[in-house]
mmCIF file of C-alpha atoms in Angstrom:
data_model
loop_
_atom_site.group_PDB
_atom_site.id
_atom_site.type_symbol
_atom_site.label_atom_id
_atom_site.label_comp_id
_atom_site.label_asym_id
_atom_site.label_seq_id
_atom_site.Cartn_x
_atom_site.Cartn_y
_atom_site.Cartn_z
ATOM 1 C CA MET O 14 -27.867 -28.406 -74.919
ATOM 2 C CA PRO O 15 -31.511 -28.442 -74.264
ATOM 3 C CA GLU O 16 -33.059 -25.483 -75.976
ATOM 4 C CA SER O 17 -35.269 -24.468 -72.790
ATOM 5 C CA GLU O 18 -31.212 -23.884 -71.201
ATOM 6 C CA SER O 19 -29.607 -21.934 -74.164
ATOM 7 C CA SER O 20 -32.743 -19.410 -74.765
ATOM 8 C CA ASN O 21 -31.916 -17.727 -70.827
ATOM 9 C CA PRO O 22 -30.296 -14.476 -71.093
ATOM 10 C CA ALA O 23 -27.340 -14.465 -68.890
ATOM 11 C CA VAL O 24 -27.334 -12.790 -65.766
ATOM 12 C CA LYS O 25 -25.295 -10.589 -65.060
ATOM 13 C CA ARG O 26 -23.842 -10.161 -61.317
ATOM 14 C CA ARG O 27 -21.779 -7.713 -61.751
ATOM 15 C CA ALA O 28 -20.883 -4.392 -63.049
ATOM 16 C CA PRO O 29 -17.880 -4.099 -65.192
ATOM 17 C CA ILE O 30 -16.956 -0.801 -63.261
ATOM 18 C CA ALA O 31 -16.960 -2.897 -60.079
ATOM 19 C CA CYS O 32 -14.015 -4.886 -61.452
ATOM 20 C CA ARG O 33 -12.536 -2.022 -62.504
ATOM 21 C CA ARG O 34 -9.233 -1.107 -60.654
ATOM 22 C CA THR O 35 -7.894 2.568 -60.306
ATOM 23 C CA PHE O 36 -4.585 2.524 -58.231
ATOM 24 C CA LEU O 37 -2.829 6.879 -58.856
ATOM 25 C CA GLU O 38 0.109 7.660 -59.150
ATOM 26 C CA ARG O 39 2.260 9.473 -56.264
ATOM 27 C CA GLY O 40 1.413 12.927 -56.342
ATOM 28 C CA GLN O 41 -2.250 12.229 -57.405
ATOM 29 C CA PRO O 42 -4.736 13.895 -55.686
ATOM 30 C CA ASP O 43 -7.111 11.662 -54.195
ATOM 31 C CA HIS O 44 -10.615 13.631 -53.444
ATOM 32 C CA ASP O 45 -12.663 10.571 -52.797
ATOM 33 C CA ARG O 46 -11.226 10.400 -48.687
ATOM 34 C CA ASP O 47 -11.771 14.969 -48.652
ATOM 35 C CA PHE O 48 -15.066 13.533 -46.517
ATOM 36 C CA ARG O 49 -13.020 11.762 -43.357
ATOM 37 C CA HIS O 50 -12.672 14.366 -40.971
ATOM 38 C CA PRO O 51 -8.854 15.089 -40.025
ATOM 39 C CA ARG O 52 -6.832 13.573 -37.281
ATOM 40 C CA VAL O 53 -6.881 15.728 -34.444
ATOM 41 C CA ARG O 54 -4.083 14.915 -32.047
ATOM 42 C CA ALA O 55 -4.637 14.194 -28.588
ATOM 43 C CA ASP O 56 -4.252 17.242 -25.511
ATOM 44 C CA LYS O 57 -1.412 15.940 -23.891
ATOM 45 C CA SER O 58 -1.925 18.317 -20.525
ATOM 46 C CA GLY O 59 -3.342 16.358 -18.276
ATOM 47 C CA ARG O 60 -0.579 13.765 -18.081
ATOM 48 C CA ARG O 61 1.101 14.308 -15.262
ATOM 49 C CA GLU O 62 4.790 14.343 -15.609
ATOM 50 C CA PRO O 63 6.522 11.391 -12.973
ATOM 51 C CA VAL O 64 7.946 14.475 -10.494
ATOM 52 C CA LYS O 65 4.409 16.564 -9.910
ATOM 53 C CA ALA O 66 3.015 12.971 -9.686
ATOM 54 C CA ARG O 67 5.149 12.077 -6.895
ATOM 55 C CA ARG O 68 4.501 15.702 -5.323
ATOM 56 C CA ASP O 69 1.034 15.237 -5.532
ATOM 57 C CA ILE O 70 1.471 12.207 -2.715
ATOM 58 C CA LEU O 71 4.555 12.900 -1.065
ATOM 59 C CA ASP O 72 4.189 17.447 -0.802
ATOM 60 C CA ALA O 73 1.102 18.963 1.044
ATOM 61 C CA PRO O 74 -1.324 16.925 4.033
ATOM 62 C CA VAL O 75 -4.836 15.376 2.791
ATOM 63 C CA LYS O 76 -7.907 18.037 1.767
ATOM 64 C CA PRO O 77 -10.928 17.413 4.249
ATOM 65 C CA SER O 78 -14.079 17.215 2.004
ATOM 66 C CA ASN O 79 -16.671 18.990 3.029
ATOM 67 C CA LYS O 80 -18.150 15.882 4.068
ATOM 68 C CA SER O 81 -15.353 15.733 7.141
ATOM 69 C CA ALA O 82 -17.444 18.774 9.248
ATOM 70 C CA SER O 83 -20.228 17.034 10.099
ATOM 71 C CA GLU O 84 -17.496 14.035 10.154
ATOM 72 C CA TRP O 85 -16.113 15.929 12.622
ATOM 73 C CA ASP O 86 -19.061 16.700 15.112
ATOM 74 C CA ARG O 87 -20.231 13.447 15.361
ATOM 75 C CA LEU O 88 -16.624 12.827 17.352
ATOM 76 C CA PRO O 89 -15.916 12.739 20.524
ATOM 77 C CA PRO O 90 -14.322 16.727 22.350
ATOM 78 C CA LEU O 91 -10.916 16.585 20.580
ATOM 79 C CA PRO O 92 -8.496 15.385 24.156
ATOM 80 C CA GLU O 93 -10.335 12.135 24.092
ATOM 81 C CA ILE O 94 -9.361 11.820 20.163
ATOM 82 C CA ILE O 95 -5.983 12.776 21.298
ATOM 83 C CA ASP O 96 -5.449 10.577 24.808
ATOM 84 C CA GLY O 97 -6.385 7.915 21.601
ATOM 85 C CA VAL O 98 -4.336 8.098 18.756
ATOM 86 C CA ASN O 99 -1.720 8.728 21.020
ATOM 87 C CA ARG O 100 -2.295 5.406 22.801
ATOM 88 C CA PHE O 101 -2.628 3.993 19.041
ATOM 89 C CA THR O 102 0.478 4.841 18.745
ATOM 90 C CA ARG O 103 2.733 3.882 22.440
ATOM 91 C CA HIS O 104 0.653 0.440 22.628
ATOM 92 C CA TYR O 105 -0.508 -1.287 19.091
ATOM 93 C CA PHE O 106 1.283 0.535 15.768
ATOM 94 C CA GLN O 107 4.654 1.460 17.724
ATOM 95 C CA LEU O 108 5.992 1.119 15.078
ATOM 96 C CA GLY O 109 4.183 2.016 12.186
ATOM 97 C CA PHE O 110 3.649 4.507 9.419
ATOM 98 C CA ILE O 111 1.461 7.123 11.776
ATOM 99 C CA PRO O 112 4.206 9.976 12.960
ATOM 100 C CA LYS O 113 3.767 10.154 16.438
ATOM 101 C CA GLU O 114 4.640 13.693 17.146
ATOM 102 C CA GLN O 115 3.784 15.163 14.449
ATOM 103 C CA PHE O 116 0.128 14.669 13.424
ATOM 104 C CA SER O 117 -0.941 14.947 17.433
ATOM 105 C CA ARG O 118 0.363 18.114 17.100
ATOM 106 C CA ARG O 119 -2.073 17.967 13.318
ATOM 107 C CA LEU O 120 -4.894 17.351 15.586
ATOM 108 C CA LEU O 121 -3.890 20.226 18.028
ATOM 109 C CA GLN O 122 -3.474 22.860 16.137
ATOM 110 C CA ASP O 123 -5.771 22.226 12.707
ATOM 111 C CA HIS O 124 -7.977 18.390 13.470
ATOM 112 C CA GLN O 125 -10.080 20.237 10.404
ATOM 113 C CA SER O 126 -7.403 19.033 7.864
ATOM 114 C CA VAL O 127 -7.071 15.519 9.023
ATOM 115 C CA SER O 128 -8.160 13.760 7.071
ATOM 116 C CA VAL O 129 -11.272 12.025 9.764
ATOM 117 C CA PHE O 130 -11.869 8.735 7.993
ATOM 118 C CA LEU O 131 -8.521 7.812 9.227
ATOM 119 C CA VAL O 132 -9.217 8.871 12.861
ATOM 120 C CA VAL O 133 -11.843 7.028 13.130
ATOM 121 C CA SER O 134 -10.263 4.142 11.763
ATOM 122 C CA ILE O 135 -7.418 4.002 14.339
ATOM 123 C CA LEU O 136 -9.437 5.007 17.189
ATOM 124 C CA SER O 137 -11.124 1.179 15.218
ATOM 125 C CA ILE O 138 -8.587 -0.688 16.728
ATOM 126 C CA SER O 139 -7.345 2.458 19.999
ATOM 127 C CA ALA O 140 -11.195 3.635 21.631
ATOM 128 C CA ARG O 141 -10.541 0.136 23.734
ATOM 129 C CA LEU O 142 -7.270 1.038 25.324
ATOM 130 C CA SER O 143 -8.430 4.621 26.550
ATOM 131 C CA PRO O 144 -9.816 5.533 29.490
ATOM 132 C CA PRO O 145 -11.757 8.765 28.627
ATOM 133 C CA LEU O 146 -13.082 6.448 25.113
ATOM 134 C CA SER O 147 -14.817 4.029 26.745
ATOM 135 C CA THR O 148 -16.240 6.057 30.186
ATOM 136 C CA ARG O 149 -18.189 7.606 27.668
ATOM 137 C CA TYR O 150 -19.672 4.596 25.657
ATOM 138 C CA GLY O 151 -19.433 2.188 28.575
ATOM 139 C CA SER O 152 -16.874 -0.509 27.312
ATOM 140 C CA GLY O 153 -13.246 -0.225 25.318
ATOM 141 C CA MET O 154 -15.570 -2.527 23.043
ATOM 142 C CA LYS O 155 -19.029 -0.390 22.909
ATOM 143 C CA ALA O 156 -15.835 2.179 22.340
ATOM 144 C CA ALA O 157 -13.844 0.331 19.301
ATOM 145 C CA GLU O 158 -17.044 -0.660 17.358
ATOM 146 C CA PHE O 159 -18.533 2.909 17.182
ATOM 147 C CA PHE O 160 -15.101 3.771 15.631
ATOM 148 C CA MET O 161 -15.514 0.755 13.595
ATOM 149 C CA GLU O 162 -18.755 1.824 12.382
ATOM 150 C CA ARG O 163 -18.233 4.991 11.816
ATOM 151 C CA ALA O 164 -14.848 4.080 9.525
ATOM 152 C CA ALA O 165 -17.546 1.913 7.923
ATOM 153 C CA ALA O 166 -19.669 4.657 6.954
ATOM 154 C CA ILE O 167 -17.357 6.138 5.255
ATOM 155 C CA ALA O 168 -15.617 3.960 3.696
ATOM 156 C CA PRO O 169 -17.553 3.642 0.126
ATOM 157 C CA SER O 170 -17.181 7.589 -0.314
ATOM 158 C CA GLU O 171 -13.721 7.398 -0.544
ATOM 159 C CA ILE O 172 -12.995 4.224 -3.011
ATOM 160 C CA PHE O 173 -14.873 5.886 -6.618
ATOM 161 C CA VAL O 174 -12.619 9.408 -6.419
ATOM 162 C CA SER O 175 -10.977 10.624 -8.973
ATOM 163 C CA LYS O 176 -8.099 10.923 -6.680
ATOM 164 C CA TYR O 177 -6.152 8.734 -4.319
ATOM 165 C CA THR O 178 -4.805 9.455 -0.870
ATOM 166 C CA LEU O 179 -1.877 8.626 0.827
ATOM 167 C CA GLU O 180 -4.190 8.301 4.371
ATOM 168 C CA SER O 181 -7.214 6.990 2.621
ATOM 169 C CA CYS O 182 -4.760 4.457 1.424
ATOM 170 C CA GLN O 183 -3.913 3.851 5.554
ATOM 171 C CA ALA O 184 -7.516 4.130 6.784
ATOM 172 C CA PHE O 185 -8.480 1.126 4.486
ATOM 173 C CA TYR O 186 -5.742 -0.749 6.173
ATOM 174 C CA LEU O 187 -6.792 -0.171 9.408
ATOM 175 C CA LEU O 188 -10.752 -0.945 9.694
ATOM 176 C CA SER O 189 -9.646 -3.824 8.114
ATOM 177 C CA ILE O 190 -7.484 -4.466 11.072
ATOM 178 C CA ALA O 191 -9.775 -3.280 13.573
ATOM 179 C CA GLN O 192 -12.526 -5.557 11.186
ATOM 180 C CA GLN O 193 -10.766 -8.664 11.593
ATOM 181 C CA GLY O 194 -9.984 -8.185 14.809
ATOM 182 C CA SER O 195 -13.902 -8.540 15.380
ATOM 183 C CA GLY O 196 -14.115 -11.262 13.226
ATOM 184 C CA ILE O 197 -15.941 -9.987 10.118
ATOM 185 C CA ARG O 198 -14.022 -12.122 7.556
ATOM 186 C CA ASN O 199 -14.762 -11.112 4.418
ATOM 187 C CA GLU O 200 -15.002 -7.820 4.505
ATOM 188 C CA SER O 201 -11.801 -6.858 6.402
ATOM 189 C CA HIS O 202 -10.379 -9.113 2.871
ATOM 190 C CA MET O 203 -12.251 -7.157 1.611
ATOM 191 C CA ASN O 204 -10.432 -3.789 2.472
ATOM 192 C CA MET O 205 -7.184 -4.957 3.096
ATOM 193 C CA GLY O 206 -7.190 -5.897 -0.737
ATOM 194 C CA ILE O 207 -8.767 -2.256 -1.583
ATOM 195 C CA ALA O 208 -5.438 -0.354 0.579
ATOM 196 C CA LEU O 209 -3.406 -3.037 -1.910
ATOM 197 C CA ARG O 210 -4.780 -1.373 -4.535
ATOM 198 C CA MET O 211 -4.271 2.393 -3.380
ATOM 199 C CA ALA O 212 -1.180 1.568 -2.679
ATOM 200 C CA SER O 213 -0.569 0.404 -5.945
ATOM 201 C CA ALA O 214 -1.960 3.299 -7.593
ATOM 202 C CA LEU O 215 0.146 5.626 -5.699
ATOM 203 C CA ARG O 216 2.634 3.489 -7.177
ATOM 204 C CA LEU O 217 3.933 3.676 -2.613
ATOM 205 C CA HIS O 218 6.444 -0.392 -4.089
ATOM 206 C CA LEU O 219 8.662 1.775 -6.345
ATOM 207 C CA GLU O 220 11.345 2.726 -4.623
ATOM 208 C CA GLU O 221 11.550 5.835 -7.522
ATOM 209 C CA THR O 222 8.214 7.945 -5.776
ATOM 210 C CA TYR O 223 10.544 8.599 -3.023
ATOM 211 C CA ASP O 224 13.027 10.108 -5.173
ATOM 212 C CA ILE O 225 12.326 13.986 -4.448
ATOM 213 C CA ALA O 226 14.369 16.670 -5.739
ATOM 214 C CA ASN O 227 15.739 19.293 -1.871
ATOM 215 C CA PRO O 228 13.176 17.873 -0.104
ATOM 216 C CA THR O 229 11.613 19.043 3.044
ATOM 217 C CA PRO O 230 11.690 17.672 6.614
ATOM 218 C CA ASP O 231 7.515 17.524 6.585
ATOM 219 C CA THR O 232 8.113 15.725 2.946
ATOM 220 C CA VAL O 233 10.996 13.273 4.344
ATOM 221 C CA ILE O 234 8.282 12.246 6.938
ATOM 222 C CA ARG O 235 5.342 12.327 4.901
ATOM 223 C CA GLY O 236 7.723 9.880 2.200
ATOM 224 C CA GLU O 237 9.497 7.790 5.481
ATOM 225 C CA SER O 238 4.577 7.408 6.112
ATOM 226 C CA ALA O 239 3.995 6.306 2.643
ATOM 227 C CA ARG O 240 7.130 3.637 2.536
ATOM 228 C CA ARG O 241 6.125 1.934 5.916
ATOM 229 C CA THR O 242 2.366 1.782 4.239
ATOM 230 C CA LEU O 243 3.357 -0.064 1.276
ATOM 231 C CA TRP O 244 6.057 -2.624 3.901
ATOM 232 C CA MET O 245 2.778 -2.514 6.771
ATOM 233 C CA LEU O 246 0.989 -3.939 3.916
ATOM 234 C CA HIS O 247 3.182 -6.025 2.092
ATOM 235 C CA SER O 248 3.746 -7.748 5.580
ATOM 236 C CA GLN O 249 -0.293 -7.689 7.392
ATOM 237 C CA ASP O 250 0.409 -9.493 3.198
ATOM 238 C CA GLN O 251 2.479 -12.005 3.960
ATOM 239 C CA LEU O 252 1.627 -12.730 7.210
ATOM 240 C CA HIS O 253 -1.896 -14.082 6.389
ATOM 241 C CA SER O 254 -1.450 -15.090 2.863
ATOM 242 C CA GLY O 255 -2.391 -18.886 2.950
ATOM 243 C CA PRO O 256 -4.332 -21.830 -0.625
ATOM 244 C CA HIS O 257 -7.305 -19.961 -0.434
ATOM 245 C CA SER O 258 -5.982 -16.312 0.344
ATOM 246 C CA PRO O 259 -3.022 -15.943 -2.244
ATOM 247 C CA ILE O 260 -0.560 -12.820 -1.602
ATOM 248 C CA SER O 261 -0.774 -9.630 -3.954
ATOM 249 C CA LEU O 262 2.004 -7.677 -3.646
ATOM 250 C CA SER O 263 4.625 -10.116 -4.263
ATOM 251 C CA ALA O 264 8.567 -8.872 -2.566
ATOM 252 C CA SER O 265 9.590 -9.651 -6.559
ATOM 253 C CA ASP O 266 7.370 -5.901 -7.265
ATOM 254 C CA ILE O 267 8.405 -4.103 -4.394
ATOM 255 C CA THR O 268 11.599 -1.534 -5.122
ATOM 256 C CA ALA O 269 11.074 0.186 -2.693
ATOM 257 C CA LEU O 270 13.874 0.114 0.274
ATOM 258 C CA LEU O 271 13.161 -0.923 3.988
ATOM 259 C CA PRO O 272 11.676 2.020 6.678
ATOM 260 C CA CYS O 273 14.346 3.926 8.699
ATOM 261 C CA ASN O 274 14.358 4.168 12.167
ATOM 262 C CA GLU O 275 11.973 5.733 14.691
ATOM 263 C CA ASN O 276 14.385 9.030 15.082
ATOM 264 C CA ASP O 277 14.516 9.596 11.413
ATOM 265 C CA PHE O 278 11.892 9.693 11.364
ATOM 266 C CA ALA O 279 10.526 12.384 13.037
ATOM 267 C CA LEU O 280 12.996 14.510 11.948
ATOM 268 C CA GLY O 281 12.627 13.981 9.467
ATOM 269 C CA ARG O 282 16.023 13.131 7.963
ATOM 270 C CA GLU O 283 17.225 10.453 5.165
ATOM 271 C CA PRO O 284 18.857 7.602 6.288
ATOM 272 C CA PRO O 285 22.025 7.248 5.563
ATOM 273 C CA SER O 286 22.209 3.410 3.954
ATOM 274 C CA ARG O 287 17.999 1.723 3.893
ATOM 275 C CA ALA O 288 18.391 -2.597 3.906
ATOM 276 C CA ALA O 289 16.495 -3.933 1.363
ATOM 277 C CA LEU O 290 13.941 -7.181 2.131
ATOM 278 C CA GLU O 291 14.999 -11.109 0.655
ATOM 279 C CA GLY O 292 13.547 -11.506 -3.539
ATOM 280 C CA SER O 293 13.103 -7.749 -4.052
ATOM 281 C CA PRO O 294 14.945 -6.020 -6.606
ATOM 282 C CA PRO O 295 17.159 -4.531 -5.085
ATOM 283 C CA SER O 296 18.650 -7.601 -3.237
ATOM 284 C CA ILE O 297 18.907 -9.231 -6.200
ATOM 285 C CA SER O 298 21.351 -6.652 -7.847
ATOM 286 C CA ASN O 299 22.960 -5.422 -3.930
ATOM 287 C CA PRO O 300 22.181 -8.869 -2.053
ATOM 288 C CA ALA O 301 24.410 -7.061 0.754
ATOM 289 C CA LEU O 302 21.486 -4.836 1.309
ATOM 290 C CA ILE O 303 19.734 -7.631 2.455
ATOM 291 C CA CYS O 304 22.414 -7.271 5.893
ATOM 292 C CA ASP O 305 22.463 -3.619 6.173
ATOM 293 C CA PRO O 306 24.493 -3.229 9.753
ATOM 294 C CA ASN O 307 22.422 0.269 9.673
ATOM 295 C CA ARG O 308 19.400 -1.239 9.386
ATOM 296 C CA SER O 309 15.884 -0.459 11.663
ATOM 297 C CA LEU O 310 14.383 -2.234 13.902
ATOM 298 C CA PHE O 311 10.991 -1.021 11.459
ATOM 299 C CA ALA O 312 13.604 -3.469 8.686
ATOM 300 C CA SER O 313 14.072 -5.904 10.998
ATOM 301 C CA LEU O 314 10.803 -6.539 11.352
ATOM 302 C CA ILE O 315 9.468 -6.713 7.960
ATOM 303 C CA GLN O 316 11.983 -9.439 7.196
ATOM 304 C CA ALA O 317 10.984 -11.235 10.676
ATOM 305 C CA HIS O 318 7.940 -11.217 8.988
ATOM 306 C CA GLY O 319 9.069 -11.914 5.286
ATOM 307 C CA PHE O 320 10.417 -15.622 7.106
ATOM 308 C CA TRP O 321 7.211 -15.992 8.766
ATOM 309 C CA GLY O 322 5.055 -15.570 5.809
ATOM 310 C CA VAL O 323 7.104 -18.503 3.573
ATOM 311 C CA ILE O 324 7.599 -21.075 6.792
ATOM 312 C CA THR O 325 3.651 -21.073 7.050
ATOM 313 C CA ARG O 326 2.680 -21.094 3.561
ATOM 314 C CA ARG O 327 5.187 -23.874 3.502
ATOM 315 C CA ALA O 328 3.314 -25.546 6.485
ATOM 316 C CA VAL O 329 -0.373 -25.734 5.037
ATOM 317 C CA SER O 330 0.813 -26.363 1.604
ATOM 318 C CA PHE O 331 -0.932 -29.557 -0.033
ATOM 319 C CA THR O 332 2.433 -30.378 -2.926
ATOM 320 C CA ARG O 333 4.070 -32.999 -2.559
ATOM 321 C CA SER O 334 7.583 -31.881 -0.076
ATOM 322 C CA SER O 335 11.572 -33.405 -0.583
ATOM 323 C CA TYR O 336 12.854 -35.108 2.760
ATOM 324 C CA PRO O 337 13.470 -32.073 4.897
ATOM 325 C CA TRP O 338 17.274 -33.552 5.693
ATOM 326 C CA GLU O 339 18.272 -32.933 2.145
ATOM 327 C CA PRO O 340 20.815 -30.387 2.470
ATOM 328 C CA GLU O 341 18.641 -28.666 -1.111
ATOM 329 C CA SER O 342 15.161 -29.566 0.407
ATOM 330 C CA LYS O 343 13.034 -25.784 0.474
ATOM 331 C CA PHE O 344 13.333 -26.729 4.540
ATOM 332 C CA ALA O 345 17.130 -26.399 4.501
ATOM 333 C CA THR O 346 16.875 -23.670 2.109
ATOM 334 C CA VAL O 347 15.276 -21.706 4.517
ATOM 335 C CA SER O 348 16.869 -22.393 7.824
ATOM 336 C CA ARG O 349 19.981 -21.423 5.896
ATOM 337 C CA LYS O 350 19.060 -18.388 5.375
ATOM 338 C CA LEU O 351 17.432 -17.679 8.554
ATOM 339 C CA ASP O 352 20.106 -18.344 10.166
ATOM 340 C CA VAL O 353 22.802 -15.951 7.808
ATOM 341 C CA TRP O 354 20.043 -13.194 8.782
ATOM 342 C CA GLU O 355 19.718 -13.938 12.879
ATOM 343 C CA ASN O 356 23.460 -14.075 12.677
ATOM 344 C CA SER O 357 23.550 -10.558 11.238
ATOM 345 C CA LEU O 358 21.047 -8.296 13.174
ATOM 346 C CA PRO O 359 22.610 -5.674 14.763
ATOM 347 C CA PRO O 360 22.929 -5.485 18.630
ATOM 348 C CA ASN O 361 20.691 -4.142 19.815
ATOM 349 C CA HIS O 362 18.292 -5.827 17.238
ATOM 350 C CA ARG O 363 19.449 -8.694 19.596
ATOM 351 C CA TRP O 364 17.173 -9.946 23.267
ATOM 352 C CA SER O 365 18.801 -9.081 26.451
ATOM 353 C CA GLU O 366 17.777 -7.085 29.049
ATOM 354 C CA VAL O 367 19.127 -4.287 28.467
ATOM 355 C CA THR O 368 17.697 -3.310 24.976
ATOM 356 C CA PHE O 369 14.143 -5.079 25.931
ATOM 357 C CA GLY O 370 14.483 -1.947 28.903
ATOM 358 C CA GLU O 371 15.360 0.414 26.239
ATOM 359 C CA HIS O 372 13.451 0.001 23.701
ATOM 360 C CA LYS O 373 10.394 -0.384 26.456
ATOM 361 C CA ALA O 374 11.548 3.518 27.427
ATOM 362 C CA ALA O 375 11.322 5.139 23.833
ATOM 363 C CA ALA O 376 7.880 2.283 23.582
ATOM 364 C CA GLN O 377 9.512 -0.446 20.984
ATOM 365 C CA ASP O 378 9.231 -3.010 22.748
ATOM 366 C CA LEU O 379 7.115 -4.729 20.100
ATOM 367 C CA GLU O 380 4.693 -5.320 22.780
#
């Protein structure tokens, strides 16, 4: 080794103490950790129990915000509003989530307790059917446009709130329907998505949401309204899904059973049994629920929409399909299921002049 290299002192790269490892014996104090903050248990008082959450969704009607009074001042007189609401339930959504008699009664007794966002969303659809509103605004279309603009103006303030309400979810759904009918496709699609997300946040797709001990008739009515809201959202999602707009809420995610009949809904009664939609967890565990003989007309309508959605998505899909005459083809499978479903329909759900007359008299002819 050269002399110049041997004369250089060795470089100490770390202190000797750094290489020492000391492991404390069990029970010895560890004062080096005294500076750390003690662990504090999280406060769980803000977490709601499932039963309390269900009560919040189904028990009390919506509490109006401070802005509701000024919004009501912009609307026409109450009799004209009620006329528009009644035409909505009689001619547009004959099978829907609005409890017809109870909703009109609430408007008459205390309209401030009703969500103004929901009311203007209803009228954005039905105002064109109301002669008083058509006269007030110049035409049916102008009347519908007025209420649709009011609903669209209120909508942003209903999104980022601390607590979603059933009425807001319903209002976004109806606003989407009105916008779709007016050719406002993008806004309609977005508002439908908001309604679906609100329904999920409110857990309307879960059957346990509607399991309330000792419910009052008003609670049963509100629960059925929530259940119907979920299924109407699902049906709309089914009917308008396709290659460019996939399904947002699949039947496999829904444990909620199908709606009851209109009399039970109006009177706040629980039905003796409920049907299930094919593909939902209840129908998989008990297939007999699909063809429940006591199912309501609304339940049959939801099931028909489910078949229609499957068929339309199949028709526009770009995937390679099997030959339809093959017994295991998708076409043959759906055809067999449709035959079974049609043959199991209750007698009053089948077409006849007598049945049609009865449904028309009850404003359930689905005109």
